[in-house]
Coordinates of C-alpha atoms in Angstrom, one line a residue:
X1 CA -4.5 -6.3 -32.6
X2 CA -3.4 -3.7 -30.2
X3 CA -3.2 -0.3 -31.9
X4 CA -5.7 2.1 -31.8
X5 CA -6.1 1.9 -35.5
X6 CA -7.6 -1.4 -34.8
X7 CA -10.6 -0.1 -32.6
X8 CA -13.0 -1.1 -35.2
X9 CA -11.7 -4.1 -36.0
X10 CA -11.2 -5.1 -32.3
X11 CA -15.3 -3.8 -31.7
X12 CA -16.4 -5.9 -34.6
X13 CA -14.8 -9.2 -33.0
X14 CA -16.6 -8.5 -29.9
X15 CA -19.7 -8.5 -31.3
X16 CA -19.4 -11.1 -33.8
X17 CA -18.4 -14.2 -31.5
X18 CA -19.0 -15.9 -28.3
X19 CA -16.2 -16.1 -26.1
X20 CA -15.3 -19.0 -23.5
X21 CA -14.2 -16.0 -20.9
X22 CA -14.9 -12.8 -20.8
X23 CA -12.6 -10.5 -18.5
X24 CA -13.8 -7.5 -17.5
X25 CA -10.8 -5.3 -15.8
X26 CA -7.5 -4.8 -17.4
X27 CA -5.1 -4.1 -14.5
X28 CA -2.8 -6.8 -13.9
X29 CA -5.4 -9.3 -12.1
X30 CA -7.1 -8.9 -14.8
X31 CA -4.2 -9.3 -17.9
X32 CA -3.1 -12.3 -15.7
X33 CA -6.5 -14.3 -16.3
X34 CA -6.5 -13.0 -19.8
X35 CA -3.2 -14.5 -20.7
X36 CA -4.0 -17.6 -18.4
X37 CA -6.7 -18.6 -20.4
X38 CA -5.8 -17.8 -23.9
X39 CA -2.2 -19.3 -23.5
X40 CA -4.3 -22.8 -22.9
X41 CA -6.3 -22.4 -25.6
X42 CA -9.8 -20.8 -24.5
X43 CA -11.2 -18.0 -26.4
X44 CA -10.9 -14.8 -24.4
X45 CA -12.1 -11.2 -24.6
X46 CA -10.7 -8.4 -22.2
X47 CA -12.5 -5.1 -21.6
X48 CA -11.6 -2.2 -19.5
X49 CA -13.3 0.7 -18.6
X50 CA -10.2 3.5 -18.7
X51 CA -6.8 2.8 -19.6
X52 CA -5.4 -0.3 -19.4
X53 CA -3.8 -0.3 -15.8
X54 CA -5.0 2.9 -15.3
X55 CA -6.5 1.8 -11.5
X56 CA -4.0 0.4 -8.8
X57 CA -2.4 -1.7 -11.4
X58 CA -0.1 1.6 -12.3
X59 CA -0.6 3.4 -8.3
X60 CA 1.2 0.9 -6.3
X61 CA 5.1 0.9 -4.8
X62 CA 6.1 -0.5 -7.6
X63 CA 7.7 -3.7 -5.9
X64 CA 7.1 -7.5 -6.6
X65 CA 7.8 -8.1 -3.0
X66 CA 7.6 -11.1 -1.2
X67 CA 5.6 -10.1 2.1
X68 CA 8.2 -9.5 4.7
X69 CA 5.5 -7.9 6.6
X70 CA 3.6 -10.3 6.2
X71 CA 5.1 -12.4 8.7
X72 CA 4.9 -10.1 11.5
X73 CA 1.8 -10.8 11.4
X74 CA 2.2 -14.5 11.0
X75 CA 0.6 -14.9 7.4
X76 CA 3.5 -17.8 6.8
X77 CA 1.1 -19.4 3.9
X78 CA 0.9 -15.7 2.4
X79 CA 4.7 -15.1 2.7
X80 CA 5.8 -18.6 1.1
X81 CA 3.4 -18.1 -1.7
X82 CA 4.2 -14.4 -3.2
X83 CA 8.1 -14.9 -2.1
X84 CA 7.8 -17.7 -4.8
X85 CA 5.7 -16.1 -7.1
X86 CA 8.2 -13.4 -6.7
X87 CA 10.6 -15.4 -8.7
X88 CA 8.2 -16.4 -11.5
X89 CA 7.4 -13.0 -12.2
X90 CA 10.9 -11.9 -12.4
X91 CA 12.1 -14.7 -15.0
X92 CA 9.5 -13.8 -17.3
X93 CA 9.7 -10.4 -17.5
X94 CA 13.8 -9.3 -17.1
X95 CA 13.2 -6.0 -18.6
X96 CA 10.4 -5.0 -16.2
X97 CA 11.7 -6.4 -13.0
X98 CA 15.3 -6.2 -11.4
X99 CA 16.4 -6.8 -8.2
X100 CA 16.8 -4.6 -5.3
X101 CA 19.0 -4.8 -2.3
X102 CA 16.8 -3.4 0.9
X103 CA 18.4 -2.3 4.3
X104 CA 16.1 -2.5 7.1
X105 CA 17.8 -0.5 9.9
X106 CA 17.6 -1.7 13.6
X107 CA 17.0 0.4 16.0
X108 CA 16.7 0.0 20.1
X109 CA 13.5 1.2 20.1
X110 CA 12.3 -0.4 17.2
X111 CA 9.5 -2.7 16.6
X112 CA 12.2 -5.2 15.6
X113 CA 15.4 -6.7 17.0
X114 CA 18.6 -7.9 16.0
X115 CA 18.1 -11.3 16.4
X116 CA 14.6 -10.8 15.6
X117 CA 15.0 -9.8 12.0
X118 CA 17.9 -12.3 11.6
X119 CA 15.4 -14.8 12.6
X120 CA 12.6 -13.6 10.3
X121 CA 14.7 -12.8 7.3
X122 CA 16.3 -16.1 7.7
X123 CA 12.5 -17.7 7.9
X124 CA 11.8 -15.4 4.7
X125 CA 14.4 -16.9 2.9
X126 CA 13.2 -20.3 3.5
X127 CA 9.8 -19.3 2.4
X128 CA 10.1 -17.5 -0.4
X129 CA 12.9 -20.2 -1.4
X130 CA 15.4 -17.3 -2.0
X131 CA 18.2 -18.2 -4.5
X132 CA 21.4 -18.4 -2.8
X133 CA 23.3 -15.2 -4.0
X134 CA 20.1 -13.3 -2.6
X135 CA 19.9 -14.6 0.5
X136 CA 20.5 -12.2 3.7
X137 CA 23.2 -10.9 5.6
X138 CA 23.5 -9.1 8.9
X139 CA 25.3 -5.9 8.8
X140 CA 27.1 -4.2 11.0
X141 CA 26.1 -0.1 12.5
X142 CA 29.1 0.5 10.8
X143 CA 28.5 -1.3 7.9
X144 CA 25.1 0.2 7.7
X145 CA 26.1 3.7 8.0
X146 CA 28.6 3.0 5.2
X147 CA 25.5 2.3 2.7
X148 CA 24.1 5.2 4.1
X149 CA 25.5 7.8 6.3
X150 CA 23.0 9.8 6.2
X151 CA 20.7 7.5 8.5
X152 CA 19.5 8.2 11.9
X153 CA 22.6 7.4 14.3
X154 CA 20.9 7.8 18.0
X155 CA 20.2 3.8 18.5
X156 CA 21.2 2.3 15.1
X157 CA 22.6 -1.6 16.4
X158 CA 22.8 -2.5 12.6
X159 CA 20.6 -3.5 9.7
X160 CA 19.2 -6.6 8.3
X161 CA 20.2 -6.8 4.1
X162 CA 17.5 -8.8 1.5
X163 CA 16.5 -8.5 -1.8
X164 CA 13.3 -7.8 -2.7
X165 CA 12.1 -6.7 -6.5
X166 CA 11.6 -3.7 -8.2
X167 CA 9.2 -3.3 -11.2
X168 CA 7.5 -0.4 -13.3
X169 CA 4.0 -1.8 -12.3
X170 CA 1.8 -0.5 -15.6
X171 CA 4.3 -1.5 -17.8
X172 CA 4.2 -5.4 -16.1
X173 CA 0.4 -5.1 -17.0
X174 CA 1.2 -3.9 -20.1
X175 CA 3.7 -6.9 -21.3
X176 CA 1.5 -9.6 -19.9
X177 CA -1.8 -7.8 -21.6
X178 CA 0.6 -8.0 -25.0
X179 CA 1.3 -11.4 -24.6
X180 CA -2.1 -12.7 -24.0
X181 CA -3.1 -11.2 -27.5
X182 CA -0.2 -13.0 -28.9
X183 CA -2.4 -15.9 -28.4
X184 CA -5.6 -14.4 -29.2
X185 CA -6.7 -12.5 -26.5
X186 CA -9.6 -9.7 -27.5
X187 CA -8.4 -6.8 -25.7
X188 CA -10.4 -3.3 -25.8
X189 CA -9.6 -0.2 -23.1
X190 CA -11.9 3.0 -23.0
X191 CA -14.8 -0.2 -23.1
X192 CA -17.4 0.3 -20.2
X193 CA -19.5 -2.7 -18.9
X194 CA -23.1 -1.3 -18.3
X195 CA -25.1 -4.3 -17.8
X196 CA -25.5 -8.2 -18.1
X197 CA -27.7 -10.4 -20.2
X198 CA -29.8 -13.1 -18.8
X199 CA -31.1 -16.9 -20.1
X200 CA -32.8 -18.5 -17.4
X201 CA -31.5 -16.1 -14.5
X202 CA -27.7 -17.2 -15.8
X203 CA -25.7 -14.4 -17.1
X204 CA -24.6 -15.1 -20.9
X205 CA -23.5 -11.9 -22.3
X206 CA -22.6 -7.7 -21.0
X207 CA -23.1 -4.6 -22.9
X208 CA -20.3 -2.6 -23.2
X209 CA -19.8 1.1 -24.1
X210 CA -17.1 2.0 -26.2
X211 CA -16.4 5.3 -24.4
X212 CA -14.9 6.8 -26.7
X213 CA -17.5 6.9 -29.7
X214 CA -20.4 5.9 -27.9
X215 CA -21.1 2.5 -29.8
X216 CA -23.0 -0.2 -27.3
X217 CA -21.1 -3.4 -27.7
X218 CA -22.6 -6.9 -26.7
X219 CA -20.1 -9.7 -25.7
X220 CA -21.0 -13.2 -25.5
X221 CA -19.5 -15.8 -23.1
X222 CA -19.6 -18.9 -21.5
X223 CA -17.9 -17.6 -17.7
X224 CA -17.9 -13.5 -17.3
X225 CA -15.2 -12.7 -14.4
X226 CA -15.4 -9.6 -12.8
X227 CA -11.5 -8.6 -12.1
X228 CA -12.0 -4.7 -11.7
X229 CA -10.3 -4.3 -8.2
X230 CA -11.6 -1.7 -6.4
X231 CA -14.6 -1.5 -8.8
X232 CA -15.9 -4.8 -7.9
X233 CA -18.5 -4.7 -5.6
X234 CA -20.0 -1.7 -8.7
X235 CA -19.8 -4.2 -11.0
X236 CA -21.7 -7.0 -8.8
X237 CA -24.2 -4.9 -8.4
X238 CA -25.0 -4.6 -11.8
X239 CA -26.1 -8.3 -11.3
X240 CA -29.5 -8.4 -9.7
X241 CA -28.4 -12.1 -9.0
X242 CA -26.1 -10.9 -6.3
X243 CA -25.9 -13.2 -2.7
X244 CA -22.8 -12.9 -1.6
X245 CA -22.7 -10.5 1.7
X246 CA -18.7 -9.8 1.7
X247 CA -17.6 -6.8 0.3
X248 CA -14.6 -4.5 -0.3
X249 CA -13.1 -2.0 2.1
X250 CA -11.0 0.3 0.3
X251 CA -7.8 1.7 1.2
X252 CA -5.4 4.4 0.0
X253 CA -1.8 4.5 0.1
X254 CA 0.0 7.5 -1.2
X255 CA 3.7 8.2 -2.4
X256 CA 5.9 11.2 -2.9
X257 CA 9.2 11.9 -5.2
X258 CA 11.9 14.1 -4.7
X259 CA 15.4 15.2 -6.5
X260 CA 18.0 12.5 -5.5
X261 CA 19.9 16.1 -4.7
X262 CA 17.5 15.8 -2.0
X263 CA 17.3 12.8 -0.6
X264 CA 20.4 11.6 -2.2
X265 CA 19.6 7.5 -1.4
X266 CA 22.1 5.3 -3.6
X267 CA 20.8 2.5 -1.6
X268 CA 16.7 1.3 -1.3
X269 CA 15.4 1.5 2.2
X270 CA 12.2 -0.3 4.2
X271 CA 12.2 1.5 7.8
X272 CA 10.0 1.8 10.9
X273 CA 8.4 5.4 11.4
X274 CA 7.7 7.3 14.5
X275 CA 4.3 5.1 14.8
X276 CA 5.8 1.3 14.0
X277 CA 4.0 1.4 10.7
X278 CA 6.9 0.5 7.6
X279 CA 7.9 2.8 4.7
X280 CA 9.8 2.3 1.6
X281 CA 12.7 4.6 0.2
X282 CA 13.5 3.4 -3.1
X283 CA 16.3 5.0 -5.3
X284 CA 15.1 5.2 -9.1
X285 CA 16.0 7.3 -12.6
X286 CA 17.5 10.4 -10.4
X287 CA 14.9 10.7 -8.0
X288 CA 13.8 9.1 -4.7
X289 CA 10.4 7.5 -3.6
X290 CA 8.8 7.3 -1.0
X291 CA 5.7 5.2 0.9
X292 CA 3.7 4.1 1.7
X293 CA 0.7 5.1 3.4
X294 CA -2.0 3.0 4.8
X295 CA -5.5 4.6 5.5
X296 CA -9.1 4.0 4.9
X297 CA -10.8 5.4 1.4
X298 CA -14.2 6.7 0.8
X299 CA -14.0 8.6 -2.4
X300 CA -14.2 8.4 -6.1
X301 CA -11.2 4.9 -6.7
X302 CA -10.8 6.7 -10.0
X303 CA -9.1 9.6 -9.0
X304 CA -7.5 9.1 -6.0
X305 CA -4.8 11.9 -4.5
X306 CA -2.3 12.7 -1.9
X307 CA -3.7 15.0 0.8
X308 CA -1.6 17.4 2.8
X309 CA -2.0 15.1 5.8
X310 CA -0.3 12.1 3.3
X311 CA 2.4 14.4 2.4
X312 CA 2.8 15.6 6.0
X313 CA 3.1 12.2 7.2
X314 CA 6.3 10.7 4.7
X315 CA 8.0 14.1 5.5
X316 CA 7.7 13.0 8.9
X317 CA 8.8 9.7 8.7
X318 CA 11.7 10.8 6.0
X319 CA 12.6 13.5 8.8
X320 CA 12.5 10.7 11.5
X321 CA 15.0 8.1 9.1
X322 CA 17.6 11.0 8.2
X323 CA 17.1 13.7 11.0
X324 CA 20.2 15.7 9.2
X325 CA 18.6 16.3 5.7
X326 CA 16.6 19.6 5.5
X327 CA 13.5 18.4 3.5
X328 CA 9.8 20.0 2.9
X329 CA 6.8 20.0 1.3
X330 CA 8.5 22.5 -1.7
X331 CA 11.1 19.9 -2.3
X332 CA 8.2 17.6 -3.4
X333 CA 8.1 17.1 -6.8
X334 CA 5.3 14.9 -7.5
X335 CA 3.2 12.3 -5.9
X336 CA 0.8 9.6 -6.7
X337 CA -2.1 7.7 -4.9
X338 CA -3.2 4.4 -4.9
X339 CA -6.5 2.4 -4.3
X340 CA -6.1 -0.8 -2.4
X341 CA -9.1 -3.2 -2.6
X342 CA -9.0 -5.3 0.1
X343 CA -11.6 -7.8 1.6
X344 CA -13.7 -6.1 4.5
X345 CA -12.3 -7.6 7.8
X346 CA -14.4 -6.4 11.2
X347 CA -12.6 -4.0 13.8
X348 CA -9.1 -4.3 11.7
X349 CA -7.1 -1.5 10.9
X350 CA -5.9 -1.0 7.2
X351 CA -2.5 -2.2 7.5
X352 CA -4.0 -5.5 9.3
X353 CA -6.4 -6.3 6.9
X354 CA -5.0 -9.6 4.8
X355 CA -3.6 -9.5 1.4
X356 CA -5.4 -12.8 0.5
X357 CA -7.1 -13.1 -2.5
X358 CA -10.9 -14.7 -2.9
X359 CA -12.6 -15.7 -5.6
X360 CA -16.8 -15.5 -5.4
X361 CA -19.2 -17.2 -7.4
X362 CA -22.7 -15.7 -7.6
X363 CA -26.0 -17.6 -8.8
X364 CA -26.3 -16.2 -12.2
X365 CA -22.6 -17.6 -12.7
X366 CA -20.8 -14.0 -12.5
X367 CA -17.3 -15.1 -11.0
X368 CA -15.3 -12.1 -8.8
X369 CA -11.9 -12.4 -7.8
X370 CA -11.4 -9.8 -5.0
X371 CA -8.1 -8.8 -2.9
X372 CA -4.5 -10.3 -3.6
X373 CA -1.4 -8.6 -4.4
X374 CA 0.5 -7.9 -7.6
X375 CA 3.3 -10.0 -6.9
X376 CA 0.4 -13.0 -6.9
X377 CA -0.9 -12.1 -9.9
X378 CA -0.3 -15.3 -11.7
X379 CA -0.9 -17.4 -9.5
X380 CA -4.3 -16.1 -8.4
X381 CA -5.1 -16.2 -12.7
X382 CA -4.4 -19.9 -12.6
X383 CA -6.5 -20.7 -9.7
X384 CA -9.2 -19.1 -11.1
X385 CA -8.9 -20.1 -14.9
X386 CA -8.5 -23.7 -13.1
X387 CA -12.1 -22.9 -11.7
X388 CA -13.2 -21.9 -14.9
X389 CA -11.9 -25.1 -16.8
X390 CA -13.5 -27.4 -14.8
X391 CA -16.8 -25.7 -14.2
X392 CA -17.3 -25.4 -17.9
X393 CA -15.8 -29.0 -18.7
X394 CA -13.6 -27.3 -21.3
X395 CA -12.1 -30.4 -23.2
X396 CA -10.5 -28.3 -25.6
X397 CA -8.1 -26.0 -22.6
X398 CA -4.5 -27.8 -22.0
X399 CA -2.8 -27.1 -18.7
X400 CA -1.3 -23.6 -17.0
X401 CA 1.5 -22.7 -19.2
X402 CA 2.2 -19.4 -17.1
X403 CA 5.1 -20.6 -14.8
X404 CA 7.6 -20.4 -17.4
X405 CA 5.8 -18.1 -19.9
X406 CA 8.0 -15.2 -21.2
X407 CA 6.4 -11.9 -21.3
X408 CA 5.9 -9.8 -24.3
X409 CA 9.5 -8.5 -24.7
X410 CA 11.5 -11.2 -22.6
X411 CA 11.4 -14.0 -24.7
X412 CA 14.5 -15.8 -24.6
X413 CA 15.7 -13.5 -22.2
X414 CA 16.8 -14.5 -18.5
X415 CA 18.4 -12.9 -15.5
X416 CA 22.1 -14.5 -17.0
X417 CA 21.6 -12.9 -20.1
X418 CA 19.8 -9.6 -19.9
X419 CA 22.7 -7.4 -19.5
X420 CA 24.6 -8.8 -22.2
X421 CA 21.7 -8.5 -24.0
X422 CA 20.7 -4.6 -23.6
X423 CA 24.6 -3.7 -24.0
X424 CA 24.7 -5.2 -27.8
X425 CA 21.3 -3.7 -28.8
X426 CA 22.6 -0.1 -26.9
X427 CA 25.3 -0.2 -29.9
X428 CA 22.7 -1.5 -32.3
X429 CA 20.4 1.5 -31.3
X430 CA 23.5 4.2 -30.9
X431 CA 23.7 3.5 -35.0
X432 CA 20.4 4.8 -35.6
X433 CA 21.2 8.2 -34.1
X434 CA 20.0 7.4 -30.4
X435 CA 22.7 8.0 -27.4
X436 CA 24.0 5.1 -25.9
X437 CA 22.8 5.8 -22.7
X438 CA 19.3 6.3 -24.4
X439 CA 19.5 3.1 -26.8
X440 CA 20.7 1.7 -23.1
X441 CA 17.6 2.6 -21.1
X442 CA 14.7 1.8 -23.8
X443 CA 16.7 -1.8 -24.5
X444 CA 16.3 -2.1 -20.4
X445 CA 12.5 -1.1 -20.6
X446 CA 11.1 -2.7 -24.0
X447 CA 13.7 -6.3 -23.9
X448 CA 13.5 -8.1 -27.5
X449 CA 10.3 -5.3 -28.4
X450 CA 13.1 -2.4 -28.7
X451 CA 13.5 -2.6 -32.4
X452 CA 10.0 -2.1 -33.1
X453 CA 10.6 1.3 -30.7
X454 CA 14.0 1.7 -33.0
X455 CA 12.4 2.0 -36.2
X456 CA 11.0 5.0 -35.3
X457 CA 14.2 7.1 -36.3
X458 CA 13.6 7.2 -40.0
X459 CA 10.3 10.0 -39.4
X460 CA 12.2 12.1 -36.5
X461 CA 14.1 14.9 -38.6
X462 CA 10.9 16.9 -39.2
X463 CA 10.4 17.0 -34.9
X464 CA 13.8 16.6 -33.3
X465 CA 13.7 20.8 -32.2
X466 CA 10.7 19.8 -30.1
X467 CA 11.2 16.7 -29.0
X468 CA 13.8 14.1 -27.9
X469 CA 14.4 11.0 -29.9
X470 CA 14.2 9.0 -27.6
X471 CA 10.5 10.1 -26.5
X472 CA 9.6 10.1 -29.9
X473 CA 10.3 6.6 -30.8
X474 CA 8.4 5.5 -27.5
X475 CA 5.1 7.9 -28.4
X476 CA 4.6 6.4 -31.7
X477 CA 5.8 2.8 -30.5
X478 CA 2.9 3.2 -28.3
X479 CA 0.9 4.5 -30.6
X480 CA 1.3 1.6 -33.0
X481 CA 1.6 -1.4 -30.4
X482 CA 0.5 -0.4 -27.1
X483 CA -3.3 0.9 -27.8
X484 CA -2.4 4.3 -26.5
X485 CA -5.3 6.7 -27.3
X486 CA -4.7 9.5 -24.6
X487 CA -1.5 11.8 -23.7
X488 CA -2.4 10.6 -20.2
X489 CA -2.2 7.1 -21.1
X490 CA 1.3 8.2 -22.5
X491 CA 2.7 10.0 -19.8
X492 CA 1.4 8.0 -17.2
X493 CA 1.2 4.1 -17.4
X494 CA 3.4 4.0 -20.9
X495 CA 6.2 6.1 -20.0
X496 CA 5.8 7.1 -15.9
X497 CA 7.0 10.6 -17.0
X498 CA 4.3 12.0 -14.8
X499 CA 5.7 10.3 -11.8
X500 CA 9.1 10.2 -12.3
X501 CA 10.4 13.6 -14.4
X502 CA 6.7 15.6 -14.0
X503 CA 8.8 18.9 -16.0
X504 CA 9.7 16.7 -18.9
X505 CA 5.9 16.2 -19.2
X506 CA 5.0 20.0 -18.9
X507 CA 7.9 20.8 -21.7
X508 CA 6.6 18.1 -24.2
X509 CA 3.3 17.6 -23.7
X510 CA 2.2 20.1 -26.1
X511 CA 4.5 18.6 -28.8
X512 CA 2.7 15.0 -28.1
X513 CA -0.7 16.3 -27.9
X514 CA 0.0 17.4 -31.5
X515 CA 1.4 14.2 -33.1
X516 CA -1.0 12.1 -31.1
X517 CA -3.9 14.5 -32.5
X518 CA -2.6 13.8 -35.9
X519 CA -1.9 10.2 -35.7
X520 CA -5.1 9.3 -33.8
X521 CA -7.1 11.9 -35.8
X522 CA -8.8 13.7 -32.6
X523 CA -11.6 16.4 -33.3
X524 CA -11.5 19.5 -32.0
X525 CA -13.2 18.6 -28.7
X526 CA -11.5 15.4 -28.3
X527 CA -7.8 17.3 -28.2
X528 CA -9.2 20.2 -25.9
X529 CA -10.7 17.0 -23.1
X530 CA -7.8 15.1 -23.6
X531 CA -5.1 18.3 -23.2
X532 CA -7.6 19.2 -20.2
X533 CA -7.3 15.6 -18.7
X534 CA -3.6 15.8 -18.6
X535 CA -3.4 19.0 -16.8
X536 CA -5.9 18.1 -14.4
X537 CA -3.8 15.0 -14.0
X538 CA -0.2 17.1 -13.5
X539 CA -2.0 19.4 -11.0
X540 CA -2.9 16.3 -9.1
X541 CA 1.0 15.0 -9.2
X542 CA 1.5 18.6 -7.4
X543 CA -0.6 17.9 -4.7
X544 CA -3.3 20.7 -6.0
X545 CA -7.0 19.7 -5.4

């Protein structure tokens, strides 16, 4: 069940039955624990209160990284355990996560030496248990200039060379959210939690408003977790049961994409700026992108943007890297901000405050997992569902499963066979009517799910003046298995159009309006807010506000 034609269906299970976990936040903390517990056997319900992923879960650099940061500032136990998780999470999902070859430039008068990063790469290696054909080298300034001639000469010794991952982070979410309804999982976006219900000061059920017709839904179960990220300390506080004195401090970290005309990177970058902090430059689909930034947030975690200052700031740092390129704030296509909910730390800094994750119980039984990183996603789901097992003495749960689980669209898939793979379904696709290069890049995004985006062709004659084939196949494949209900959710966390080609959304997006309208059967109103939404949502990308 995971279209939206199964809404009522999917409402009518959550209030019929009592669940052994209820999870309430579908980014990918929360999709983690869902597919956790239902893969060993527990009865589990999922609500979330936008779009799936629509929070930091779609906002973030889009890396599975392992840390290197991290052990500047000596968080060794951190490092080792997201450098292996790392791993994990590229195994079982091929078609979301590839590797990425990162030059970190030396400089002089740079926070970090040659031997210095020698030494820590060589340490991060060890850590993260790096597999041999990824471990790091030492280049050369020649050698470095070579991948990127472009960079700033004036004290360049060399560069330290390490693969980290990159990942379309919604689309992770997505695939492990699919896979935990494979085995059962009640999943439900657009589904508000507006309060809890008590026996004997213990909570045994929330009310949930289905936001988009209104409808109050009541869902049972045995241990309620409350995985909603920077939404966490709103949703303790609808338990009046509440004890626990630590609490979030948010922070926002913003992003910016340009033309690869621009800033014409073949090769992904992670680089001091001007003030020691680090910055990604990351090659991908034509464009560049860049970020991150690191500051405190006190506004609204659902509709966080990039500033002026924010923009100002990557400009700076991108004319600091590569003082030779001509780049402004007009050359910025589109950005995108991020939430980071992080674990309130006295008198540190934002970029000092630890990644660690924590899990809280309350008094009325209301478990909160708070802070951790996407790469840790997994393991932070099996710690807790661990919790959960033995708290509740559930005889019936078997053991974590999750270390070699393939995602929705990677099974039987691996990083020795995925290429192979996506070239023989291109052709397969090519015969249908799609390009190669098309069939190419949707067989690289969907895995073993593709021909369900395939089948698609056989309706497209009646719309192929307005719209590519391509994009069509993906709108109603989301549509039909990806419980999109919104053009945002579309453009956004199904497709990262908005992101990463904003003028493809502006051409198409009244052509999908339309189709979604008439598949989803919208009123009126309905098409008008939702239209409304996206353009407020493109404006944003622009950096108006």
């Amino acid at each position: 069940m995971y279209s939206f034609k199964e809404r009522p269906k999917i409402v009518n299970t959550l209030n019929s039955y009592s669940f052994d976990v209820l999870v309430i936040g579908g980014g990918i903390t929360g999709a983690g624990i869902a597919l956790d517990a239902a893969s060993r056997g527990l009865s589990v319900a999922l609500v979330e209160m936008q779009d799936f992923a629509a929070g930091t879960s779609s906002r973030s650099t889009k890396l599975v990284h392992g840390g290197l940061r991290y052990l500047k500032q000596l968080e060794v136990g951190l490092v080792a355990e997201v450098g292996r998780e790392r791993e994990i999470v590229y195994e079982n999902a091929v078609h979301v996560t590839k590797p990425e070859w990162m030059l970190l430039p030396i400089y002089k008068e740079g926070s970090l030496g040659s031997i210095t990063t020698s030494l820590a790469l060589k340490v991060y290696d060890r850590l993260a248990q790096v597999r041999k054909n990824e471990r790091r080298k030492m280049l050369s300034k020649k050698q470095t200039l070579d991948k990127v001639p472009f960079l700033k000469n004036q004290g360049l010794k060399g560069a330290g060379y390490y693969v980290e991952y990159k990942t379309d982070d919604a689309r992770l979410t997505i695939e492990v959210i699919k896979k935990a309804i494979e085995y059962n999982a009640v999943c439900l976006n657009y589904a508000r939690v507006t309060d809890f219900v008590y026996k004997k000061k213990r909570i045994v059920a929330a009310n949930v408003r289905d936001e988009i017709t209104g409808e109050t839904i009541t869902i049972h179960a045995h241990q309620i977790v409350n995985a909603t990220g920077p939404w966490i300390d709103e949703v303790r506080n609808l338990d009046h049961a509440k004890k626990n004195k630590k609490h979030l401090r948010l922070t926002k970290g913003i992003h910016i994409v340009l033309d690869q005309k621009k800033l014409p990177l073949d090769q992904a970058l992670y680089f001091d700026t001007q003030d020691d902090r680090m910055v990604f430059a990351i090659p991908r689909d034509g464009k560049t992108y860049v970020g991150t930034t690191d500051t405190f947030y006190d506004g609204d975690p659902i509709a966080p943007v990039a500033n002026k200052e924010d923009v100002d700031y990557l400009l700076g740092a991108i004319s600091y890297i590569f003082p030779d390129l001509s780049i402004s704030a007009e050359d910025v296509e589109s950005t995108w901000a991020g939430v980071r909910p992080l674990i309130y730390e006295e008198g540190k800094d934002p970029s000092e405050i630890s990644r660690k994750d924590e899990i809280w119980t309350a008094p009325s039984g209301l478990m909160t997992i708070a802070g951790g990183k996407l790469t840790g996603y997994r393991q932070m789901a099996e710690e807790i569902v661990d919790r959960i097992v033995k708290k509740h003495r559930f005889k019936h749960a078997t053991k974590c499963m999750t270390k070699a689980l393939a995602l929705s669209g990677a099974k039987g898939l691996n990083s020795r066979n995925f290429n192979d793979y996506i070239k023989n379904k291109a052709k397969v696709g090519e015969s249908l009517g799609f390009s190669y290069e098309e069939a190419l890049a949707l067989t690289s995004k969907y895995g073993t799910n593709v021909d369900d985006v395939f089948t698609h062709t056989r309706t497209y004659n009646k719309i192929k003046d307005k719209l590519p084939l391509s994009l069509y196949a993906e709108l109603h494949y989301s549509i039909e298995k990806e419980m999109v209900y919104t053009p945002s959710d579309f453009f956004i966390r199904r497709t990262g159009l908005l992101y990463f080609d904003i003028s493809a959304v502006q051409k198409y997006k009244e052509t999908v309006i339309d189709i979604m309208s008439e598949r989803i059967g919208y009123s009126e109103n309905e098409k008008f807010i939702y239209k409304t939404q996206l353009d407020q949502f493109i404006s944003w990308a622009k950096g108006n506000k």
